[in-house]
Short mmCIF file of N, CA and C in Angstrom, two decimals:
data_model
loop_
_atom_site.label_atom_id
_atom_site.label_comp_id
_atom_site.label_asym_id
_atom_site.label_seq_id
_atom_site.Cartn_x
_atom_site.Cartn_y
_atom_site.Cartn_z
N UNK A 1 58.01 152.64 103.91
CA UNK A 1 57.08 153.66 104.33
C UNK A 1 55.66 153.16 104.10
N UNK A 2 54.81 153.32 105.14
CA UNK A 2 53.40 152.96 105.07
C UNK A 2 52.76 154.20 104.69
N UNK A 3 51.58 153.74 103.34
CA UNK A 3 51.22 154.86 102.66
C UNK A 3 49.56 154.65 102.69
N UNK A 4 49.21 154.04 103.18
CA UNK A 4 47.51 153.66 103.69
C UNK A 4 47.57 152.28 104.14
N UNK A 5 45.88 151.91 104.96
CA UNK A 5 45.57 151.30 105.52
C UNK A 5 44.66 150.18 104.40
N UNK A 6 45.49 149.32 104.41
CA UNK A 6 44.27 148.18 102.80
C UNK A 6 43.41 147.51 103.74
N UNK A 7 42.91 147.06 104.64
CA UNK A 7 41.68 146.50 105.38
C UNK A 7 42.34 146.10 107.00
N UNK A 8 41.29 145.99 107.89
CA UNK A 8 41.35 145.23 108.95
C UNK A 8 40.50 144.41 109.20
N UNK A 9 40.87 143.03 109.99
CA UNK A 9 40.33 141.79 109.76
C UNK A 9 39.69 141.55 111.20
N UNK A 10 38.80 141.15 111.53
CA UNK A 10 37.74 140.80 112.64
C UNK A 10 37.69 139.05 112.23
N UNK A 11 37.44 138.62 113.34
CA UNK A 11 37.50 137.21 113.72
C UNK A 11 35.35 137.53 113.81
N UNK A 12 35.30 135.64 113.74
CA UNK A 12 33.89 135.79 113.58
C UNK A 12 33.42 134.22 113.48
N UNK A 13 32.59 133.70 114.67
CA UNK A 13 32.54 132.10 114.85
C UNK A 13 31.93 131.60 113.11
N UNK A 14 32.35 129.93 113.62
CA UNK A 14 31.87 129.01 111.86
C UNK A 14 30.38 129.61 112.18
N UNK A 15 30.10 129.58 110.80
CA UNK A 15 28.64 129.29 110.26
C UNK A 15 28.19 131.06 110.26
N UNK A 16 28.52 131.86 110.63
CA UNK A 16 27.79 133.52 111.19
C UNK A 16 27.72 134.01 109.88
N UNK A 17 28.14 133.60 108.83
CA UNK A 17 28.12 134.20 107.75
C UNK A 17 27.17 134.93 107.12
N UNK A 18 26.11 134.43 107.57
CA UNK A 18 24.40 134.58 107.02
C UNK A 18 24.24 136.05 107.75
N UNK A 19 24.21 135.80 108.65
CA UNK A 19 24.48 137.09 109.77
C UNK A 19 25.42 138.14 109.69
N UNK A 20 26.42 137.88 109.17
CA UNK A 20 27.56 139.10 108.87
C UNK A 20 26.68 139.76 107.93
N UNK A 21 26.60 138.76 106.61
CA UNK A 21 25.80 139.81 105.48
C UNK A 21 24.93 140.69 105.64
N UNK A 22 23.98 140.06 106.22
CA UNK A 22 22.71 140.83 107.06
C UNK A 22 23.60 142.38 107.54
N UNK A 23 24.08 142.26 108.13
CA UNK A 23 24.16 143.12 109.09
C UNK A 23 24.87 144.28 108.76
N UNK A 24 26.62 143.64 107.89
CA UNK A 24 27.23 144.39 107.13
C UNK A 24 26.74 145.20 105.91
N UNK A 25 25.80 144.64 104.82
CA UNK A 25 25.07 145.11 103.97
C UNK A 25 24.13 145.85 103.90
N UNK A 26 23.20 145.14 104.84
CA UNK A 26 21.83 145.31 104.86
C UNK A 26 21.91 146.53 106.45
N UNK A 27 22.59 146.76 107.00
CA UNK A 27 22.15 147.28 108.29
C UNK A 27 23.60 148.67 108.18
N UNK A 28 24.72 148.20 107.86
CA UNK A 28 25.78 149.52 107.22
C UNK A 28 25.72 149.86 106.05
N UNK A 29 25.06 148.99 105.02
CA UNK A 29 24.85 149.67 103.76
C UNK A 29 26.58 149.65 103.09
N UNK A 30 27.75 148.17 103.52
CA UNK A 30 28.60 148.16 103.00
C UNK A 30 28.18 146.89 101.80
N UNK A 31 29.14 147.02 100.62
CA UNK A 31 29.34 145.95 99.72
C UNK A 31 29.74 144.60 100.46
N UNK A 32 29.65 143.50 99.65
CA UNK A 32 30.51 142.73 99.80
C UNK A 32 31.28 142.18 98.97
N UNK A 33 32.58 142.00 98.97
CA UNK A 33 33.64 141.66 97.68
C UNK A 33 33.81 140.59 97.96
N UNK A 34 34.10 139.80 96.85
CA UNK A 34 34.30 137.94 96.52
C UNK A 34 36.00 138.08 96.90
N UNK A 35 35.74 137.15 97.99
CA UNK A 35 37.32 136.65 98.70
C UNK A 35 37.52 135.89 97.38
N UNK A 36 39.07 135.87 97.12
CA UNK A 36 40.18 135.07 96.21
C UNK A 36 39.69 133.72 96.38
N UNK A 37 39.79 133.22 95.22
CA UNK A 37 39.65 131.85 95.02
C UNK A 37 39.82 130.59 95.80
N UNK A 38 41.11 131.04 96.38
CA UNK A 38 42.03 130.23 96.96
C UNK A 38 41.59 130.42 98.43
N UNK A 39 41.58 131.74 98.73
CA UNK A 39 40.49 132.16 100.57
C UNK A 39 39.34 131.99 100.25
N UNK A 40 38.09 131.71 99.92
CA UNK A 40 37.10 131.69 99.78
C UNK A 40 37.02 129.94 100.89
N UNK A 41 37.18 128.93 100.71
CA UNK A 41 37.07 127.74 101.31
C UNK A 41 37.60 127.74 102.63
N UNK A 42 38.19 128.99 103.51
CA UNK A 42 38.29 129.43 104.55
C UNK A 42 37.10 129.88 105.34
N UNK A 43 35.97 129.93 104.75
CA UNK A 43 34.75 130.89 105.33
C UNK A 43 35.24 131.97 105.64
N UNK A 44 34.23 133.23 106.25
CA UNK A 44 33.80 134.67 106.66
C UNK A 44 33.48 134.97 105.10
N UNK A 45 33.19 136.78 105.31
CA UNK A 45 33.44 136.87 104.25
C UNK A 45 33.60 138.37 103.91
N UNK A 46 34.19 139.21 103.19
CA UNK A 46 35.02 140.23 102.71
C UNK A 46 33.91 141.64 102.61
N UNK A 47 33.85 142.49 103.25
CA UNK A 47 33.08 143.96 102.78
C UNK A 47 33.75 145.17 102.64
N UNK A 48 33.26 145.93 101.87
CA UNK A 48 34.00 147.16 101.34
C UNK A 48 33.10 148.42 101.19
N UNK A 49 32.95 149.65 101.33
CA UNK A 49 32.35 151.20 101.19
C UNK A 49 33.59 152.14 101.29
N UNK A 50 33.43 152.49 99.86
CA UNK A 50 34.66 153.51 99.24
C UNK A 50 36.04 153.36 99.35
N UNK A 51 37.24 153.81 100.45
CA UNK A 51 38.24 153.48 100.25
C UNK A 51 38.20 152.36 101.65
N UNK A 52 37.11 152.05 102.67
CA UNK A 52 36.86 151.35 103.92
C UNK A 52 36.92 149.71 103.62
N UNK A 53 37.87 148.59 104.03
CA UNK A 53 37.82 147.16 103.25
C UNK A 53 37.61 146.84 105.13
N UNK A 54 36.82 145.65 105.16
CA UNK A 54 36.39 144.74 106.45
C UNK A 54 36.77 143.87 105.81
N UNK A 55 37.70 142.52 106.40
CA UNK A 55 37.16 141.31 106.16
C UNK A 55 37.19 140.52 107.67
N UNK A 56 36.27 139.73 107.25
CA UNK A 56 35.83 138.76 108.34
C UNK A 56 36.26 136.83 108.56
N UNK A 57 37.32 136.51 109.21
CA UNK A 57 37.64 135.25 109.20
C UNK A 57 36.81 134.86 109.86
N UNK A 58 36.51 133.64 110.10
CA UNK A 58 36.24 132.52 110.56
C UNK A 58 37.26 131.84 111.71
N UNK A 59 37.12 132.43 112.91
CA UNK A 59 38.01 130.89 114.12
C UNK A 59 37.52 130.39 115.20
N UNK A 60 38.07 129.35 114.96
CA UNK A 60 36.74 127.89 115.87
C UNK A 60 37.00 128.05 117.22
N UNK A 61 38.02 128.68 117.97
CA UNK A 61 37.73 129.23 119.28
C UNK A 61 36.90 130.82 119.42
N UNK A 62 36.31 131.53 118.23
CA UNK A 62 35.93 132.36 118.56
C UNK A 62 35.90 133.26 120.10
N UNK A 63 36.66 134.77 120.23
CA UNK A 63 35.81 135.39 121.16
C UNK A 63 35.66 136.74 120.92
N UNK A 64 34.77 137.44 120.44
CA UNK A 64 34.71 139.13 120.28
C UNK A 64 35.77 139.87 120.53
N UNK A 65 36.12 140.73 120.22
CA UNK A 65 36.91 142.23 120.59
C UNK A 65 36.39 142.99 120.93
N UNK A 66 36.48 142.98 122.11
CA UNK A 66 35.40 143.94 123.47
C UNK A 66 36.06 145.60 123.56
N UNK A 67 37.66 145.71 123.09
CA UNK A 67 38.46 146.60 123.32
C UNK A 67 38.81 147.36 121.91
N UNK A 68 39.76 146.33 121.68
CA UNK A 68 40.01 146.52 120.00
C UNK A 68 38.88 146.83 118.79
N UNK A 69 39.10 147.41 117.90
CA UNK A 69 38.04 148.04 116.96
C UNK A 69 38.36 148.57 115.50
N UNK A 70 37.56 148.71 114.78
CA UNK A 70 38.40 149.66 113.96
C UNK A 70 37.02 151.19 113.65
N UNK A 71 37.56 151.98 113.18
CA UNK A 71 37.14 153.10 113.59
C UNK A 71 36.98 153.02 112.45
N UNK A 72 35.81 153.64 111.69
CA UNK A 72 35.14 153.63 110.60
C UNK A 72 33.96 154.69 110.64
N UNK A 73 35.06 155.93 109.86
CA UNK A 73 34.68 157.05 109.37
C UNK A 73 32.90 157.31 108.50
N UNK A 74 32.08 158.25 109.04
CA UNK A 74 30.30 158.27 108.27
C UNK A 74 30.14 159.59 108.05
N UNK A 75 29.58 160.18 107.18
CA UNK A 75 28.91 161.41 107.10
C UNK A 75 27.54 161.27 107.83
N UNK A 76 27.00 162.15 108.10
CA UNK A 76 25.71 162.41 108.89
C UNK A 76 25.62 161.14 109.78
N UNK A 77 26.57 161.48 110.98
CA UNK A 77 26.48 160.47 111.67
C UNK A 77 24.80 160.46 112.65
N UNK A 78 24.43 161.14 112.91
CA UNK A 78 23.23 161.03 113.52
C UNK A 78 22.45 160.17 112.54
N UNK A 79 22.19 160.80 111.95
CA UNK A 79 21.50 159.49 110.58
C UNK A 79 21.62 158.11 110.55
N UNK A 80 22.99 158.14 110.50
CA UNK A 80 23.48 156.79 110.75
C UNK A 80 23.20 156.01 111.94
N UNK A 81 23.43 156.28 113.29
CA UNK A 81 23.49 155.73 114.39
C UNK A 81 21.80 155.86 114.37
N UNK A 82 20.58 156.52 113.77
CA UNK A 82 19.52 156.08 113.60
C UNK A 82 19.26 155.33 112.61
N UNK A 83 19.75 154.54 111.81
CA UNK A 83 19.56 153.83 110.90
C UNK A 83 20.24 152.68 111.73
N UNK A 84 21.11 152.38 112.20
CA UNK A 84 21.62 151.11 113.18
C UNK A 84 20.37 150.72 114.25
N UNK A 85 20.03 151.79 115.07
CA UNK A 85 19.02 151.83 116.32
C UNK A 85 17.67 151.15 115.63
N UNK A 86 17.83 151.51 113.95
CA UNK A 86 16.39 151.08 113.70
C UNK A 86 16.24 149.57 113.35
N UNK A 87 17.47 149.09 112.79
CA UNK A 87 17.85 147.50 112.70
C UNK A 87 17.91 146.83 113.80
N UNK A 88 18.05 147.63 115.34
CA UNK A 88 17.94 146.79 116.33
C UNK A 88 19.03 146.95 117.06
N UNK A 89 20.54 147.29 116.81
CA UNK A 89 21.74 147.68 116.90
C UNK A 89 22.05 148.51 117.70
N UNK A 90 22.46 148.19 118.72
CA UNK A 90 22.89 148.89 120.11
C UNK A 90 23.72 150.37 119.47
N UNK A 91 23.60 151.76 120.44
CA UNK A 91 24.22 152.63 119.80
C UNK A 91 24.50 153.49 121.02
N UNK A 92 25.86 153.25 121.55
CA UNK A 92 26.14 154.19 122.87
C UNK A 92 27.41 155.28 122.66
N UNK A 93 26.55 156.21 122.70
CA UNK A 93 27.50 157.27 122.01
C UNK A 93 28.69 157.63 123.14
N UNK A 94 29.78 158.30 122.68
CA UNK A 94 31.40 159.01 123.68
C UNK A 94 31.25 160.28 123.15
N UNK A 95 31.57 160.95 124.24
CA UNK A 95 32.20 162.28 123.94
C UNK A 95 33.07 162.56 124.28
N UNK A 96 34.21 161.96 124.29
CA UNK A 96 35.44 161.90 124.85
C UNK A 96 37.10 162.22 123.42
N UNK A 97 36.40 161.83 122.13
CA UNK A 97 37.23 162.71 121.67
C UNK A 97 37.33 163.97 120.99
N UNK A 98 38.08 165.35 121.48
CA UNK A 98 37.70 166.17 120.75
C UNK A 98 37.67 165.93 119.22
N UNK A 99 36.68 167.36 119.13
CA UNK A 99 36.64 167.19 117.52
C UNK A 99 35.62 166.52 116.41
N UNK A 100 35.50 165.38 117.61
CA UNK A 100 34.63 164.13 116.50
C UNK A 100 33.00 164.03 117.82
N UNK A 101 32.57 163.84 116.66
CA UNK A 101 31.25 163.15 117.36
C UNK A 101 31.29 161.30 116.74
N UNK A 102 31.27 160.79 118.11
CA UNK A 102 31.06 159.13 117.81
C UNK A 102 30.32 158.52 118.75
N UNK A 103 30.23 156.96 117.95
CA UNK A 103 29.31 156.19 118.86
C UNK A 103 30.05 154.66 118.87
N UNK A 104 30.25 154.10 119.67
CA UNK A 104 30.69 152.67 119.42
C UNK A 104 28.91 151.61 119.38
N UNK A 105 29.20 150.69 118.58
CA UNK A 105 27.88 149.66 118.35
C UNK A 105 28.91 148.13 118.05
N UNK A 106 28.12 146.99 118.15
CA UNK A 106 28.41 145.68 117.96
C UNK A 106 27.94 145.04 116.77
N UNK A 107 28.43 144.47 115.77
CA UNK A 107 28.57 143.36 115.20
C UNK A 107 28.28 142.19 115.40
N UNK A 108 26.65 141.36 114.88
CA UNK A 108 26.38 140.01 115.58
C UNK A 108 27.23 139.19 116.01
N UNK A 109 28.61 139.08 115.92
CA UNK A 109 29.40 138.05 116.51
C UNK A 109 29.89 138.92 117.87
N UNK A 110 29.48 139.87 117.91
CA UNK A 110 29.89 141.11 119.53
C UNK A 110 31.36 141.72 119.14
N UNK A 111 31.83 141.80 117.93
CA UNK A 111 33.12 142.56 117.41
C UNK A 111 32.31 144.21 118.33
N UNK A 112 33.32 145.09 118.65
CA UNK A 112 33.15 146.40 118.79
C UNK A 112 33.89 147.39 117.42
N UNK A 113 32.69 148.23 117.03
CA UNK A 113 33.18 149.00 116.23
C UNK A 113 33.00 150.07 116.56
N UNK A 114 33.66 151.31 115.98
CA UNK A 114 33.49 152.42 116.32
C UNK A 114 33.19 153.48 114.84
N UNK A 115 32.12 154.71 115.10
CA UNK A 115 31.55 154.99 114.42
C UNK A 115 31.76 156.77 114.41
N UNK A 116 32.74 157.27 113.29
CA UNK A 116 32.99 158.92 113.82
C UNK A 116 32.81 159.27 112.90
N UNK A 117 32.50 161.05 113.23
CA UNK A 117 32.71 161.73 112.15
C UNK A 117 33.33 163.41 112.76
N UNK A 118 34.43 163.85 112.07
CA UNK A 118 34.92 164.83 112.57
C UNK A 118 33.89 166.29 112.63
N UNK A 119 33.65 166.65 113.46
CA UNK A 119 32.86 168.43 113.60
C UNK A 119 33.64 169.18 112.73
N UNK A 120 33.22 170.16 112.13
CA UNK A 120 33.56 170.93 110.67
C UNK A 120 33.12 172.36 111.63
#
């Protein structure tokens, strides 16, 4: 029986690392956690906010996930999707599922993420 979700992993060309941080930290306001000893000499590198884990590999054919995503739950999403817009960060909102207000935005390597929060 599956009893939660422990992270999903995004692909991400050599060297972007400098740029993940940036962007993941500094622009979502997520942590970043020290990959295992043993993964660490793999490059990308690992982020986390509350029970939410990203990690980011490294592969030398790199190509974005234009489709695929992972959906990553915000309070005061307006806030948010103005705090992305203000880093520079594309922000094109859906209204297509009930219930939630969201926005999908990109990840410097062009990963698609998606950005909700359920209407109360």
């Amino acid at each position: 029986m599956i009893t939660a979700l422990d992270h999903v992993q995004l692909a991400a060309p050599p060297g972007s690392e400098d740029l993940l941080r940036a962007y993941y930290v500094d622009v979502l306001g997520m942590t970043e956690t020290p990959k295992p000893p043993a993964l660490a000499p793999r490059g990308g590198c690992w982020f986390a906010s509350g029970d939410a884990q990203l990690h980011i590999g490294v592969e030398t054919d790199f190509k974005p996930a234009h489709k695929a995503h992972p959906g990553l739950r915000v309070q005061h999403i307006e806030t948010y999707a103005a705090r992305l817009a203000q880093h520079g960060a594309q922000v094109q909102w859906d209204e297509n599922l009930p219930g939630h207000r969201r926005f999908y935005s990109q990840d410097p390597a062009g990963n698609r993420l998606e950005f909700l929060e359920p209407l109360t």
